Tab-separated table of C-alpha atoms in Angstrom:
chain	number	residue	atom	x	y	z
A	200	MET	CA	-21.907	43.011	37.267
A	201	PRO	CA	-24.352	43.683	39.325
A	202	THR	CA	-23.968	43.367	43.571
A	203	PRO	CA	-26.632	41.906	45.503
A	204	TRP	CA	-25.932	43.909	48.420
A	205	PRO	CA	-28.068	46.330	48.935
A	206	GLY	CA	-31.231	44.162	48.126
A	207	LEU	CA	-29.604	41.647	50.755
A	208	MET	CA	-29.225	44.301	52.955
A	209	VAL	CA	-32.932	45.422	52.885
A	210	VAL	CA	-34.370	42.003	52.995
A	211	ALA	CA	-31.859	41.206	56.127
A	212	ALA	CA	-33.078	44.496	57.647
A	213	ILE	CA	-36.510	42.955	57.661
A	214	ALA	CA	-36.271	40.182	58.804
A	215	GLY	CA	-34.738	41.443	61.796
A	216	VAL	CA	-37.034	44.284	62.640
A	217	GLY	CA	-39.526	41.143	61.943
A	218	TRP	CA	-37.690	39.504	64.428
A	219	ALA	CA	-36.901	42.134	67.312
A	220	ALA	CA	-40.477	43.253	66.935
A	221	ALA	CA	-42.084	39.235	67.636
A	222	ALA	CA	-39.858	38.942	70.848
A	223	LEU	CA	-41.184	42.536	72.175
A	224	LEU	CA	-44.579	41.483	72.137
A	225	GLN	CA	-44.209	38.118	73.205
A	226	ARG	CA	-42.652	39.864	76.479
A	227	GLY	CA	-45.193	42.765	76.581
A	228	PRO	CA	-48.088	43.270	78.628
A	229	GLY	CA	-51.815	42.229	78.628
A	230	PRO	CA	-52.977	40.804	75.435
A	231	LEU	CA	-50.135	41.434	73.487
A	232	PRO	CA	-48.534	37.922	73.681
A	233	SER	CA	-51.417	36.516	72.350
A	234	LEU	CA	-51.295	38.625	68.887
A	235	PRO	CA	-51.140	36.083	66.406
A	236	ALA	CA	-47.618	37.544	65.251
A	237	SER	CA	-44.259	35.801	63.907
A	238	PRO	CA	-40.964	36.965	62.843
A	239	MET	CA	-41.641	35.952	59.406
A	240	VAL	CA	-45.631	37.562	59.208
A	241	LEU	CA	-43.946	40.667	60.163
A	242	ALA	CA	-41.521	40.033	57.484
A	243	ILE	CA	-44.215	39.773	54.644
A	244	MET	CA	-46.162	42.772	56.191
A	245	LEU	CA	-43.064	45.006	56.505
A	246	GLY	CA	-42.194	43.592	52.735
A	247	LEU	CA	-45.948	44.553	51.187
A	248	GLY	CA	-45.290	48.047	52.477
A	249	LEU	CA	-41.843	48.378	50.618
A	250	ALA	CA	-43.475	46.853	47.875
A	251	ASP	CA	-43.994	50.499	45.209
A	252	GLN	CA	-40.323	51.381	46.936
A	253	ALA	CA	-38.562	48.121	45.206
A	254	ARG	CA	-40.014	48.834	42.308
A	255	GLN	CA	-38.886	52.529	42.038
A	256	LYS	CA	-34.940	50.902	43.178
A	257	PRO	CA	-33.772	48.303	40.288
A	258	HIS	CA	-30.106	47.866	41.835
A	259	TRP	CA	-31.982	46.228	45.104
A	260	ASN	CA	-33.129	43.291	42.254
A	261	PRO	CA	-29.908	41.282	42.734
A	262	GLY	CA	-30.389	40.903	46.025
A	263	LEU	CA	-33.843	40.374	46.469
A	264	ASP	CA	-33.924	37.675	43.612
A	265	LEU	CA	-30.787	35.693	45.545
A	266	ALA	CA	-33.415	35.884	48.780
A	267	ARG	CA	-36.025	34.215	46.579
A	268	GLY	CA	-33.723	31.959	45.113
A	269	LEU	CA	-30.451	30.169	46.868
A	270	LEU	CA	-31.219	31.516	49.968
A	271	LEU	CA	-34.783	30.363	50.152
A	272	LYS	CA	-33.613	27.173	48.668
A	273	THR	CA	-30.399	26.749	51.590
A	274	ALA	CA	-33.326	27.819	54.458
A	275	VAL	CA	-34.852	24.798	53.115
A	276	ALA	CA	-31.935	22.422	53.266
A	277	LEU	CA	-31.582	23.362	56.790
A	278	ILE	CA	-34.768	21.893	57.896
A	279	GLY	CA	-33.187	18.091	57.326
A	280	LEU	CA	-31.512	18.874	60.819
A	281	ARG	CA	-34.053	18.977	62.624
A	282	LEU	CA	-35.106	15.145	60.896
A	283	SER	CA	-33.151	12.280	60.623
A	284	LEU	CA	-34.079	9.778	57.847
A	285	GLY	CA	-36.206	7.449	59.416
A	286	GLU	CA	-38.385	10.363	60.606
A	287	VAL	CA	-38.196	11.827	56.658
A	288	TRP	CA	-39.533	8.192	55.690
A	289	LEU	CA	-42.228	8.295	58.322
A	290	LEU	CA	-43.604	11.436	56.995
A	291	GLY	CA	-43.676	10.818	53.582
A	292	GLY	CA	-45.909	7.800	54.109
A	293	GLN	CA	-48.290	9.652	55.581
A	294	ALA	CA	-48.089	12.358	53.023
A	295	LEU	CA	-47.392	10.538	50.484
A	296	PRO	CA	-51.324	9.816	50.011
A	297	LEU	CA	-52.606	13.592	51.007
A	298	VAL	CA	-50.202	15.050	48.157
A	299	VAL	CA	-51.486	12.950	45.390
A	300	ILE	CA	-55.164	13.417	46.888
A	301	ALA	CA	-54.522	17.046	46.383
A	302	ILE	CA	-52.261	17.380	42.879
A	303	ALA	CA	-55.281	15.657	41.355
A	304	VAL	CA	-57.761	18.366	43.127
A	305	GLY	CA	-55.980	21.270	42.224
A	306	LEU	CA	-55.359	20.199	38.460
A	307	ALA	CA	-59.006	18.922	37.969
A	308	VAL	CA	-60.688	21.868	39.976
A	309	SER	CA	-58.470	24.400	38.399
A	310	LEU	CA	-58.798	23.205	34.657
A	311	GLY	CA	-62.653	22.580	34.654
A	312	LEU	CA	-62.752	26.180	36.330
A	313	TYR	CA	-60.724	27.578	34.018
A	314	ARG	CA	-62.801	25.637	30.912
A	315	LEU	CA	-66.059	27.157	32.315
A	316	LEU	CA	-64.139	30.747	32.233
A	317	ALA	CA	-63.106	30.470	28.950
A	318	THR	CA	-59.191	30.847	30.341
A	319	PRO	CA	-56.670	30.768	27.422
A	320	VAL	CA	-55.089	27.800	27.520
A	321	ARG	CA	-51.549	28.268	28.064
A	322	LEU	CA	-53.175	30.293	30.976
A	323	ALA	CA	-54.598	28.327	32.216
A	324	GLY	CA	-51.948	25.895	32.049
A	325	LEU	CA	-49.447	28.142	34.289
A	326	LEU	CA	-52.145	28.851	37.004
A	327	ALA	CA	-52.999	24.794	37.327
A	328	VAL	CA	-49.661	24.172	37.768
A	329	GLY	CA	-48.767	27.251	40.198
A	330	THR	CA	-52.074	26.093	42.462
A	331	ALA	CA	-51.399	22.151	42.278
A	332	ILE	CA	-47.408	21.841	42.202
A	333	CYS	CA	-45.154	25.023	43.819
A	334	GLY	CA	-46.118	28.102	42.781
A	335	ALA	CA	-43.600	30.018	40.715
A	336	SER	CA	-40.974	27.254	40.693
A	337	ALA	CA	-43.617	25.420	38.658
A	338	ILE	CA	-44.844	28.102	36.879
A	339	ALA	CA	-41.232	29.319	35.487
A	340	ALA	CA	-40.338	26.045	34.386
A	341	LEU	CA	-43.591	25.752	32.741
A	342	ALA	CA	-43.740	28.923	30.903
A	343	PRO	CA	-41.012	28.558	28.720
A	344	ALA	CA	-41.917	25.341	27.496
A	345	ILE	CA	-45.156	26.423	26.204
A	346	ARG	CA	-44.120	29.998	24.798
A	347	ALA	CA	-46.378	31.475	27.575
A	348	SER	CA	-46.307	35.064	27.023
A	349	HIS	CA	-44.797	38.054	29.417
A	350	ALA	CA	-48.396	38.531	30.188
A	351	GLU	CA	-49.444	35.507	31.119
A	352	THR	CA	-46.715	34.220	32.951
A	353	CYS	CA	-46.265	37.724	35.117
A	354	TYR	CA	-50.220	37.197	35.685
A	355	ALA	CA	-49.744	33.634	36.939
A	356	ILE	CA	-47.289	34.399	39.089
A	357	ALA	CA	-48.857	37.341	40.847
A	358	CYS	CA	-52.246	35.500	41.252
A	359	ILE	CA	-50.450	32.536	43.074
A	360	ALA	CA	-48.662	34.819	44.934
A	361	LEU	CA	-51.810	36.922	46.126
A	362	PHE	CA	-53.486	33.948	46.883
A	363	GLY	CA	-50.446	32.049	48.500
A	364	LEU	CA	-49.424	35.081	50.679
A	365	VAL	CA	-53.829	34.975	52.020
A	366	ALA	CA	-52.838	31.034	53.021
A	367	THR	CA	-50.095	32.439	55.217
A	368	LEU	CA	-51.460	34.397	57.083
A	369	ALA	CA	-55.026	33.018	57.612
A	370	TYR	CA	-53.956	29.319	57.487
A	371	PRO	CA	-52.144	29.097	60.949
A	372	LEU	CA	-54.765	30.573	62.830
A	373	LEU	CA	-58.312	29.095	61.232
A	374	LEU	CA	-56.775	25.431	60.849
A	375	PRO	CA	-56.244	25.066	64.873
A	376	LEU	CA	-59.897	25.493	64.524
A	377	TRP	CA	-60.249	22.117	62.770
A	378	LEU	CA	-56.972	20.015	63.916
A	379	SER	CA	-55.505	20.082	67.366
A	380	ASP	CA	-52.637	18.064	66.422
A	381	PRO	CA	-49.611	20.353	65.222
A	382	ALA	CA	-48.610	17.468	62.634
A	383	GLN	CA	-51.870	17.445	61.188
A	384	VAL	CA	-52.155	21.384	60.518
A	385	GLY	CA	-48.363	20.452	58.927
A	386	LEU	CA	-49.764	18.068	56.649
A	387	VAL	CA	-52.550	20.315	55.334
A	388	ILE	CA	-50.747	23.180	54.993
A	389	GLY	CA	-47.668	21.252	53.125
A	390	SER	CA	-50.510	20.204	50.896
A	391	ALA	CA	-52.336	23.182	50.107
A	392	ILE	CA	-50.574	26.630	50.553
A	393	HIS	CA	-48.515	27.131	47.381
A	394	ASP	CA	-45.051	27.612	46.881
A	395	THR	CA	-42.133	26.465	49.310
A	396	ALA	CA	-41.631	29.794	51.322
A	397	GLN	CA	-44.890	30.306	52.029
A	398	VAL	CA	-45.854	26.528	53.084
A	399	THR	CA	-42.953	27.316	55.829
A	400	ALA	CA	-43.616	30.641	56.601
A	401	ALA	CA	-47.232	29.217	57.759
A	402	ALA	CA	-45.981	26.072	59.531
A	403	SER	CA	-43.573	28.559	61.649
A	404	ALA	CA	-46.010	30.562	62.539
A	405	HIS	CA	-48.248	28.243	63.125
A	406	GLU	CA	-45.694	26.864	65.612
A	407	GLN	CA	-44.636	30.186	66.934
A	408	ILE	CA	-48.280	31.414	67.791
A	409	TRP	CA	-49.176	28.433	69.486
A	410	THR	CA	-46.154	27.745	71.084
A	411	LEU	CA	-46.244	23.973	69.790
A	412	SER	CA	-43.706	22.242	67.890
A	413	GLY	CA	-44.280	19.792	64.732
A	414	THR	CA	-45.696	21.633	62.444
A	415	LEU	CA	-42.817	22.657	60.334
A	416	ASP	CA	-41.389	19.329	59.769
A	417	ALA	CA	-44.307	17.863	58.644
A	418	ALA	CA	-44.938	20.806	56.220
A	419	THR	CA	-41.503	20.543	54.511
A	420	VAL	CA	-41.899	17.619	53.658
A	421	THR	CA	-45.239	17.088	52.446
A	422	LYS	CA	-43.869	20.678	50.262
A	423	LEU	CA	-40.976	18.796	49.397
A	424	LEU	CA	-43.230	15.649	48.043
A	425	ARG	CA	-45.293	17.915	45.941
A	426	ASN	CA	-42.071	19.518	44.829
A	427	SER	CA	-40.890	16.549	43.310
A	428	ALA	CA	-44.215	15.816	41.361
A	429	MET	CA	-42.993	18.903	39.138
A	430	ILE	CA	-40.685	16.276	37.266
A	431	VAL	CA	-43.464	14.297	36.202
A	432	VAL	CA	-46.644	17.141	35.869
A	433	ILE	CA	-44.140	19.569	34.041
A	434	PRO	CA	-43.468	17.869	30.695
A	435	VAL	CA	-46.731	16.482	30.718
A	436	ALA	CA	-48.846	19.694	31.297
A	437	ALA	CA	-46.634	20.726	28.202
A	438	TRP	CA	-47.127	18.020	25.444
A	439	LEU	CA	-50.748	18.616	26.520
A	440	ILE	CA	-51.110	22.372	25.792
A	441	VAL	CA	-48.496	22.122	22.600
A	442	GLY	CA	-47.142	18.848	21.493
A	443	ARG	CA	-44.643	16.416	22.092
A	444	GLN	CA	-42.515	18.446	20.232
A	445	ARG	CA	-41.776	21.205	22.648
A	446	GLY	CA	-41.817	19.105	25.782
A	447	GLN	CA	-38.928	20.247	28.315
A	448	ARG	CA	-37.422	18.276	30.319
A	449	VAL	CA	-37.417	19.936	34.344
A	450	PRO	CA	-34.188	18.324	35.830
A	451	PHE	CA	-34.803	17.301	39.974
A	452	PRO	CA	-35.072	20.149	42.564
A	453	ARG	CA	-31.190	19.912	43.968
A	454	PHE	CA	-32.226	21.865	47.080
A	455	ILE	CA	-34.476	18.418	47.451
A	456	LEU	CA	-31.242	16.237	47.536
A	457	ALA	CA	-29.052	18.689	50.376
A	458	PHE	CA	-32.550	18.156	53.169
A	459	LEU	CA	-32.025	14.623	52.211
A	460	ALA	CA	-28.151	14.846	53.011
A	461	LEU	CA	-28.343	16.845	56.275
A	462	ALA	CA	-31.096	15.071	57.282
A	463	GLY	CA	-28.795	11.896	56.575
A	464	LEU	CA	-26.148	13.643	58.595
A	465	ARG	CA	-28.277	13.909	61.617
A	466	SER	CA	-29.207	10.008	61.248
A	467	LEU	CA	-25.401	9.216	61.284
A	468	ILE	CA	-24.750	11.506	64.617
A	469	ASP	CA	-27.144	10.304	66.149
A	470	ALA	CA	-26.746	6.971	65.706
A	471	LEU	CA	-22.929	7.406	66.478
A	472	GLY	CA	-24.271	8.020	69.764
A	473	ALA	CA	-23.064	12.151	69.438
A	474	GLY	CA	-26.880	13.666	69.760
A	475	ASP	CA	-26.616	14.676	72.753
A	476	ALA	CA	-23.048	16.212	72.715
A	477	ALA	CA	-23.044	20.115	73.562
A	478	LEU	CA	-21.638	21.142	70.314
A	479	TRP	CA	-23.825	19.080	68.504
A	480	ARG	CA	-26.930	20.632	69.969
A	481	ILE	CA	-25.744	24.157	70.066
A	482	ALA	CA	-24.948	23.318	66.000
A	483	LEU	CA	-28.539	22.295	65.627
A	484	GLN	CA	-30.184	25.087	67.481
A	485	ALA	CA	-27.955	27.689	65.236
A	486	ALA	CA	-28.777	25.763	61.870
A	487	ASP	CA	-32.644	26.099	63.291
A	488	GLU	CA	-32.147	30.041	63.889
A	489	LEU	CA	-30.117	30.771	60.728
A	490	SER	CA	-33.002	28.817	58.557
A	491	GLN	CA	-35.866	31.026	60.484
A	492	PHE	CA	-33.710	34.111	59.560
A	493	LEU	CA	-33.596	32.786	55.509
A	494	PHE	CA	-37.356	32.564	55.349
A	495	ALA	CA	-37.730	35.588	57.001
A	496	MET	CA	-35.955	37.068	54.033
A	497	ALA	CA	-37.277	35.622	51.823
A	498	MET	CA	-40.425	36.229	52.161
A	499	ALA	CA	-39.575	39.575	52.215
A	500	ALA	CA	-38.571	39.473	49.326
A	501	LEU	CA	-41.363	37.427	47.977
A	502	ALA	CA	-43.665	40.070	49.622
A	503	MET	CA	-41.844	42.997	48.249
A	504	ALA	CA	-42.472	40.852	44.158
A	505	ILE	CA	-46.285	41.199	44.434
A	506	ARG	CA	-47.707	43.410	41.696
A	507	PRO	CA	-51.640	43.034	42.034
A	508	ARG	CA	-51.534	45.332	38.889
A	509	ASP	CA	-50.347	42.162	36.722
A	510	LEU	CA	-54.161	40.949	37.155
A	511	LYS	CA	-55.861	43.884	35.599
A	512	PRO	CA	-54.852	42.845	31.653
A	513	LEU	CA	-55.850	39.318	31.340
A	514	GLY	CA	-59.440	40.457	33.981
A	515	TRP	CA	-60.660	39.027	37.529
A	516	ARG	CA	-61.940	35.009	36.006
A	517	PRO	CA	-58.711	33.229	35.686
A	518	ALA	CA	-58.205	34.760	39.164
A	519	LEU	CA	-61.124	33.705	40.378
A	520	GLY	CA	-60.825	29.905	39.463
A	521	ALA	CA	-57.388	30.108	41.323
A	522	GLY	CA	-58.776	31.133	44.222
A	523	VAL	CA	-61.594	28.326	44.056
A	524	ALA	CA	-59.207	25.761	43.186
A	525	ALA	CA	-56.974	27.044	46.637
A	526	VAL	CA	-60.046	26.562	48.636
A	527	ALA	CA	-60.919	23.303	47.229
A	528	MET	CA	-57.159	21.981	48.258
A	529	LEU	CA	-57.327	23.313	51.530
A	530	ALA	CA	-60.769	21.342	51.674
A	531	ALA	CA	-59.427	18.475	50.069
A	532	SER	CA	-56.316	18.327	52.221
A	533	GLY	CA	-57.934	18.797	55.658
A	534	GLY	CA	-60.759	17.037	54.867
A	535	TRP	CA	-58.861	13.454	54.695
A	536	VAL	CA	-56.684	14.738	57.741
A	537	ALA	CA	-59.434	14.950	59.733
A	538	GLN	CA	-61.247	11.666	58.400
A	539	ARG	CA	-58.214	9.903	58.981
A	540	VAL	CA	-57.312	11.184	62.638
A	541	GLY	CA	-61.458	10.274	63.419
């Protein structure tokens, strides 16, 4: 049985280097502390640099898959300890209308452009749900239901990963020019970036670059609401593309339940009056740092999987549609949040 350890050691080393480099920059002289660097951003850049080497070392794949899967979901679940159920409810109420708007805009713009650009219907469906819902997870859920080809699936995942990576690096720097409150930035990041890992990386980078808090909490709750929409959108998309008989039941993402369970634990501890106990505060700090480190590992693994060459066989037009749809979701999300603030 293949062992995951080689791949896990590689991404753990990348995360460690990213963490150490970010800490050194923060303590450096002159303009170095003001550079837009965070452990996750540096892990992404290092992962991209090792992408070609990763393709030549298939024995890394089990560990990289584990980092992109279970470790990523664990990192998301641990964020639940940062929030009480009351805060989750409050943020969820703020985020729900925004999530509905973002998904509607993402699906409408995607499908409209793909029809205009004469994109094959299965590829159009994959790119639409990947853009509007939750990136590679939505693509992986829809692909077997509509019998998408391997080339179409790889194209969609590569395209979503590439645009999501650009957003992960750019949005933490650009959104503060538009929105001043970190929770507002988090709402937009959670509703406009594709994958869960990309959302958390961008939100964490915003907090670390600008020395703020609240971005990650708002972004995580918003993104988890978007992820939950898979339960409705994927079966409907499958039915529309290939008919009712090939529809696929989509299970509820269990890591969302783990997130809510840990938020419930945080609520219980606070209600019992033990929220300020020294041991509990140490445990919360350790969980937060572990979550951040696991995210850095996951982002390094995701960066190693990006293959721009997968975009070549099916041409540039579908990718153009995905890029325009991503920008439309950003504009709709940011406009809604800015209007609510104003």
